């Protein structure tokens, strides 16, 4: 009796090592694995037309310094962190162009209208309204938890907070959404 | 306090909503959700929110991303890095060119030097370099350099110095001249 052949997908660390030794295909696997989640994160943060460009810039930035990447941190976490920094840089540059002083939470909240494009069903619309009412930090924590199933420690690394604080932000976000849904 | 109150199962709800739990863990969480109204409501919200986020996410052109990526370090020549992080110095191309020219000149000058020491005809190659006054140097009869006086050695060195520049004749013509064949146009 022969056992079916099983192939375990290569880990991120293995793919990075392969790419560093000259295997371009390893980059393809890494991009396929992480592009979708990065795009989802960007979209959930309010990016609309530039998702593609932002995700591409994130990968380019990451691969340019991949040889210095320390694998004690997850590649996924690192990529999300890069994307978030790039996004903040863009927002700051945009604000400078518009001659507006500071990036504050109200600005970020009003920019979060990517979900406006979805008018599918009533529950989705109510969730959209509820998510729009979250603070930016709550929204980041909530989307990373819901979209990617990230652990709080990993989320803390991306958003620059503590694990405990992220847990609180998530539960506050969830409670706010539930209350908003029950009010409607 | 219930199990979900301690967040042990509740923390798994986002993973269950994304269908990212292993079969055994998923079954355990589902069994709990079936009897817990709070977790069931939360799971419904998470599933809806996840679907919402996915729906608004545009497709990403992964081929364009790959085209934009840098070449893997292993696929291109790299400088050797010494221990301690210092790069080995590369020899500049002009230094290599100068060294090659020097070797060529030395090779071409060798027959002339031999000719001098063997008492043969001294070939003066018009290299375009201003000539220096020459003192006849006679090393015929087994004489060696130690037999030469200061003036003679100075003259010999001056003669050799004339070959430090670029040679103005082809190597073949030079060889013919050294061998006594003056048929060519020197």
XYZ file of C-alpha atoms in Angstrom:
370
model
C 0.000 0.000 0.000
C 1.376 3.374 -0.926
C 0.688 6.488 0.981
C -0.471 9.531 -0.957
C 2.293 11.993 -1.544
C 1.964 15.074 0.593
C 3.792 18.286 -0.039
C 4.090 20.799 2.720
C 4.160 24.368 1.449
C 7.502 26.038 1.964
C 7.645 28.399 4.906
C 8.295 32.086 4.420
C 11.780 31.658 5.854
C 12.564 28.898 3.356
C 11.278 30.980 0.461
C 13.329 33.968 1.595
C 16.456 31.811 1.747
C 15.743 30.483 -1.742
C 15.256 33.972 -3.131
C 18.438 35.227 -1.511
C 20.334 32.424 -3.197
C 19.013 33.492 -6.582
C 15.694 31.654 -7.022
C 13.337 34.228 -8.533
C 10.399 31.802 -8.346
C 10.489 31.991 -4.570
C 9.518 35.657 -4.884
C 6.482 34.593 -6.881
C 5.318 32.309 -4.107
C 5.823 34.965 -1.465
C 3.925 37.545 -3.502
C 1.063 35.123 -4.176
C 0.861 34.313 -0.491
C 0.838 37.838 0.911
C -0.470 40.170 -1.794
C -4.134 39.427 -1.071
C -3.984 40.017 2.693
C -1.958 43.193 2.149
C -4.499 44.484 -0.352
C -7.333 43.647 2.057
C -5.567 45.515 4.836
C -4.974 48.531 2.597
C -8.600 48.546 1.466
C -9.852 48.253 5.022
C -7.752 51.291 5.939
C -9.543 53.355 3.353
C -7.212 53.061 0.360
C -9.226 52.918 -2.821
C -7.544 53.587 -6.142
C -3.979 53.013 -5.075
C -4.217 49.596 -3.467
C -2.286 47.929 -6.275
C 0.461 50.521 -6.192
C 0.707 50.480 -2.413
C 0.996 46.699 -2.275
C 3.634 46.752 -5.009
C 5.640 49.422 -3.207
C 5.429 47.356 -0.043
C 6.920 44.310 -1.747
C 9.609 46.323 -3.493
C 10.621 47.962 -0.227
C 10.635 44.608 1.549
C 12.657 42.786 -1.107
C 15.192 45.576 -1.256
C 16.138 44.836 2.331
C 15.155 41.194 2.560
C 18.752 40.164 3.214
C 18.620 42.113 6.456
C 15.246 40.697 7.486
C 15.505 38.837 10.755
C 13.233 35.838 10.789
C 12.512 36.136 14.510
C 9.619 38.291 13.325
C 6.980 36.959 10.921
C 7.364 38.134 7.341
C 3.634 38.848 7.273
C 3.930 41.184 10.254
C 6.887 42.929 8.662
C 5.033 43.401 5.363
C 1.972 44.838 7.106
C 4.198 47.195 9.055
C 5.882 48.393 5.869
C 2.520 48.929 4.177
C 1.232 50.912 7.107
C 4.340 53.120 7.147
C 4.103 53.716 3.419
C 0.457 54.634 3.805
C 1.210 57.074 6.607
C 4.016 58.604 4.534
C 1.615 59.093 1.657
C -1.014 60.643 3.863
C 1.519 63.012 5.350
C 2.791 63.980 1.906
C -0.776 64.472 0.742
C -1.518 66.660 3.707
C 1.576 68.732 3.099
C 0.430 69.215 -0.458
C -2.966 70.302 0.734
C -1.351 72.511 3.334
C -3.208 70.856 6.169
C -1.311 70.684 9.408
C -1.656 67.336 11.097
C -2.949 63.852 10.608
C -5.588 63.388 13.240
C -8.124 60.728 13.877
C -11.048 62.645 12.469
C -9.282 63.026 9.134
C -8.510 59.344 8.994
C -12.076 58.459 9.882
C -13.556 60.578 7.137
C -11.204 59.018 4.627
C -12.487 55.629 5.469
C -15.120 55.359 2.833
C -13.892 52.376 0.866
C -16.787 50.371 2.189
C -19.214 52.873 0.715
C -18.866 51.072 -2.561
C -20.601 48.047 -1.103
C -24.356 48.339 -1.076
C -25.060 44.623 -1.177
C -27.393 43.938 1.666
C -28.750 45.722 4.670
C -26.625 43.925 7.252
C -23.466 44.683 5.271
C -24.446 48.328 5.077
C -25.011 48.431 8.816
C -21.664 46.790 9.489
C -20.057 49.297 7.168
C -21.579 52.144 9.114
C -20.462 50.565 12.357
C -16.890 50.056 11.147
C -16.799 53.615 9.867
C -17.640 54.764 13.388
C -14.554 53.108 14.899
C -11.423 55.022 15.737
C -8.559 54.371 13.297
C -6.693 52.270 15.824
C -9.773 50.207 16.660
C -10.365 49.730 12.969
C -6.804 48.579 12.308
C -6.878 46.110 15.172
C -10.324 44.869 14.228
C -9.505 44.359 10.556
C -6.218 42.600 11.265
C -7.990 40.293 13.664
C -11.006 39.641 11.459
C -9.311 39.554 8.063
C -6.069 37.853 8.918
C -6.824 36.169 12.220
C -3.652 37.706 13.618
C -2.695 37.091 17.214
C -2.757 40.147 19.456
C 1.035 40.106 19.781
C 1.365 40.257 15.996
C -1.235 43.024 15.719
C 0.593 44.981 18.405
C 3.742 44.870 16.301
C 1.935 46.172 13.219
C 0.026 48.990 14.889
C 2.813 49.904 17.306
C 0.970 49.149 20.529
C 0.931 46.509 23.238
C -0.704 43.126 23.161
C -3.031 44.019 26.042
C -4.030 47.307 24.451
C -4.809 45.563 21.183
C -7.007 43.058 22.965
C -8.927 45.939 24.546
C -9.197 47.784 21.211
C -10.557 44.686 19.535
C -13.213 44.035 22.158
C -14.198 47.698 22.248
C -14.504 47.676 18.458
C -16.592 44.538 18.525
C -18.831 45.915 21.249
C -19.280 49.184 19.340
C -20.244 47.317 16.186
C -22.706 45.119 18.069
C -24.284 48.137 19.743
C -24.511 49.931 16.433
C -26.182 46.931 14.866
C -28.663 46.582 17.732
C -29.502 50.321 17.575
C -30.380 50.226 13.872
C -17.050 31.887 34.545
C -17.679 30.050 31.285
C -14.950 28.904 28.923
C -15.728 31.615 26.367
C -15.693 34.157 29.189
C -12.024 33.294 29.668
C -11.475 33.999 25.971
C -9.945 30.609 25.305
C -12.549 29.757 22.698
C -13.689 33.250 21.941
C -10.230 34.152 20.653
C -10.608 31.446 18.057
C -13.751 32.971 16.539
C -11.959 35.183 13.967
C -10.006 32.151 12.782
C -13.200 30.114 12.581
C -14.860 32.905 10.597
C -11.977 32.797 8.129
C -12.050 29.016 8.011
C -8.449 29.067 9.157
C -8.677 26.565 12.005
C -7.570 22.959 11.820
C -10.485 20.520 11.581
C -10.291 19.354 15.177
C -10.056 22.877 16.620
C -12.833 24.098 14.323
C -15.143 21.314 15.498
C -14.455 22.156 19.140
C -15.196 25.866 18.638
C -18.316 25.134 16.598
C -19.604 22.874 19.332
C -19.212 25.709 21.797
C -20.808 28.273 19.490
C -23.821 26.020 19.055
C -24.589 26.400 22.758
C -23.446 29.988 23.327
C -25.643 32.786 22.019
C -23.002 35.472 22.635
C -20.327 33.684 20.631
C -22.835 32.807 17.904
C -23.740 36.489 17.520
C -20.095 37.469 17.502
C -19.238 34.853 14.898
C -22.042 36.172 12.673
C -20.638 39.700 12.886
C -17.125 38.493 12.131
C -18.263 36.478 9.126
C -20.204 39.446 7.765
C -17.352 41.864 8.349
C -14.839 39.506 6.768
C -17.012 39.099 3.684
C -17.455 42.861 3.525
C -13.723 43.550 3.618
C -13.058 40.891 1.018
C -15.733 42.318 -1.261
C -14.195 45.796 -1.280
C -10.665 44.597 -1.884
C -9.556 45.020 -5.493
C -7.612 42.271 -7.238
C -3.868 42.745 -7.163
C -1.694 42.397 -10.265
C 0.934 40.023 -8.878
C 2.744 39.824 -12.238
C 3.348 43.568 -12.136
C 4.665 43.252 -8.599
C 7.101 40.537 -9.659
C 8.343 42.653 -12.532
C 9.030 45.511 -10.141
C 11.030 43.429 -7.669
C 14.817 43.678 -7.530
C 16.977 40.839 -8.831
C 17.821 38.251 -6.154
C 21.276 38.876 -4.680
C 22.360 35.316 -5.505
C 21.598 35.857 -9.175
C 24.073 38.660 -9.739
C 27.776 39.077 -9.000
C 28.398 40.219 -5.489
C 31.386 41.731 -3.800
C 33.055 39.457 -1.309
C 32.400 40.691 2.185
C 35.179 40.102 4.661
C 34.556 39.253 8.263
C 33.729 42.412 10.086
C 31.615 43.690 7.245
C 34.342 45.429 5.245
C 34.166 45.094 1.512
C 37.207 44.019 -0.371
C 38.619 46.834 -2.421
C 38.132 46.384 -6.146
C 41.044 47.123 -8.428
C 40.049 50.046 -10.643
C 40.026 49.355 -14.353
C 42.543 52.100 -15.177
C 45.094 50.526 -12.833
C 44.649 47.192 -14.587
C 45.128 48.907 -17.963
C 48.282 50.631 -16.753
C 49.671 47.355 -15.408
C 48.967 45.591 -18.708
C 50.725 48.371 -20.630
C 53.744 48.106 -18.354
C 53.993 44.358 -18.917
C 53.764 44.863 -22.672
C 56.497 47.503 -22.684
C 58.745 45.353 -20.527
C 58.240 42.400 -22.860
C 59.099 44.462 -25.903
C 62.143 45.984 -24.207
C 63.599 42.637 -23.198
C 65.253 41.794 -26.578
C 66.815 45.234 -26.683
C 68.332 44.787 -23.232
C 69.641 41.369 -24.223
C 71.100 42.887 -27.344
C 72.936 45.502 -25.283
C 74.402 42.900 -22.969
C 75.405 40.622 -25.847
C 77.131 43.388 -27.775
C 74.667 43.302 -30.638
C 73.303 46.293 -32.433
C 71.429 48.706 -30.208
C 68.072 49.332 -31.716
C 66.747 52.789 -31.173
C 63.049 52.820 -31.598
C 61.480 56.107 -32.492
C 58.784 56.157 -29.904
C 58.206 59.857 -30.091
C 59.844 60.380 -26.735
C 62.663 62.952 -26.724
C 65.955 61.168 -26.896
C 68.600 61.484 -24.215
C 72.315 61.779 -24.791
C 73.788 58.345 -25.068
C 77.171 57.167 -23.906
C 78.536 54.132 -25.723
C 78.212 51.151 -23.476
C 80.509 48.261 -24.280
C 79.724 45.032 -22.518
C 81.413 42.866 -25.079
C 83.682 40.131 -23.850
C 81.796 38.916 -20.857
C 81.754 42.203 -19.024
C 78.951 42.658 -16.547
C 77.142 45.582 -14.945
C 79.561 45.805 -12.060
C 82.252 46.744 -14.570
C 80.389 49.836 -15.707
C 81.103 53.284 -14.449
C 78.523 55.762 -13.178
C 78.213 57.526 -16.521
C 77.757 54.267 -18.352
C 75.118 53.045 -15.943
C 73.303 56.370 -16.149
C 73.314 56.159 -19.925
C 72.012 52.601 -19.807
C 69.196 53.531 -17.448
C 68.322 56.520 -19.606
C 68.147 54.205 -22.582
C 65.794 51.885 -20.746
C 63.683 54.810 -19.566
C 62.916 55.615 -23.157
C 60.703 52.523 -23.264
C 58.444 53.616 -20.414
C 55.944 55.210 -22.749
C 53.723 53.723 -25.406
C 55.627 51.872 -28.087
C 55.172 53.446 -31.491
C 55.963 50.340 -33.529
C 54.252 47.036 -33.992
C 55.741 44.132 -32.029
C 56.560 42.252 -35.264
C 58.543 45.151 -36.667
C 60.303 45.465 -33.337
C 61.261 41.796 -33.391
C 62.601 42.071 -36.963
C 64.656 45.077 -36.001
C 66.162 43.336 -33.001
C 67.018 40.290 -35.088
C 68.862 42.403 -37.619
C 66.193 42.346 -40.321
C 65.871 45.971 -41.322
C 63.690 45.296 -44.316
C 60.719 46.994 -42.711
C 60.098 50.683 -42.445
C 61.261 51.651 -39.045
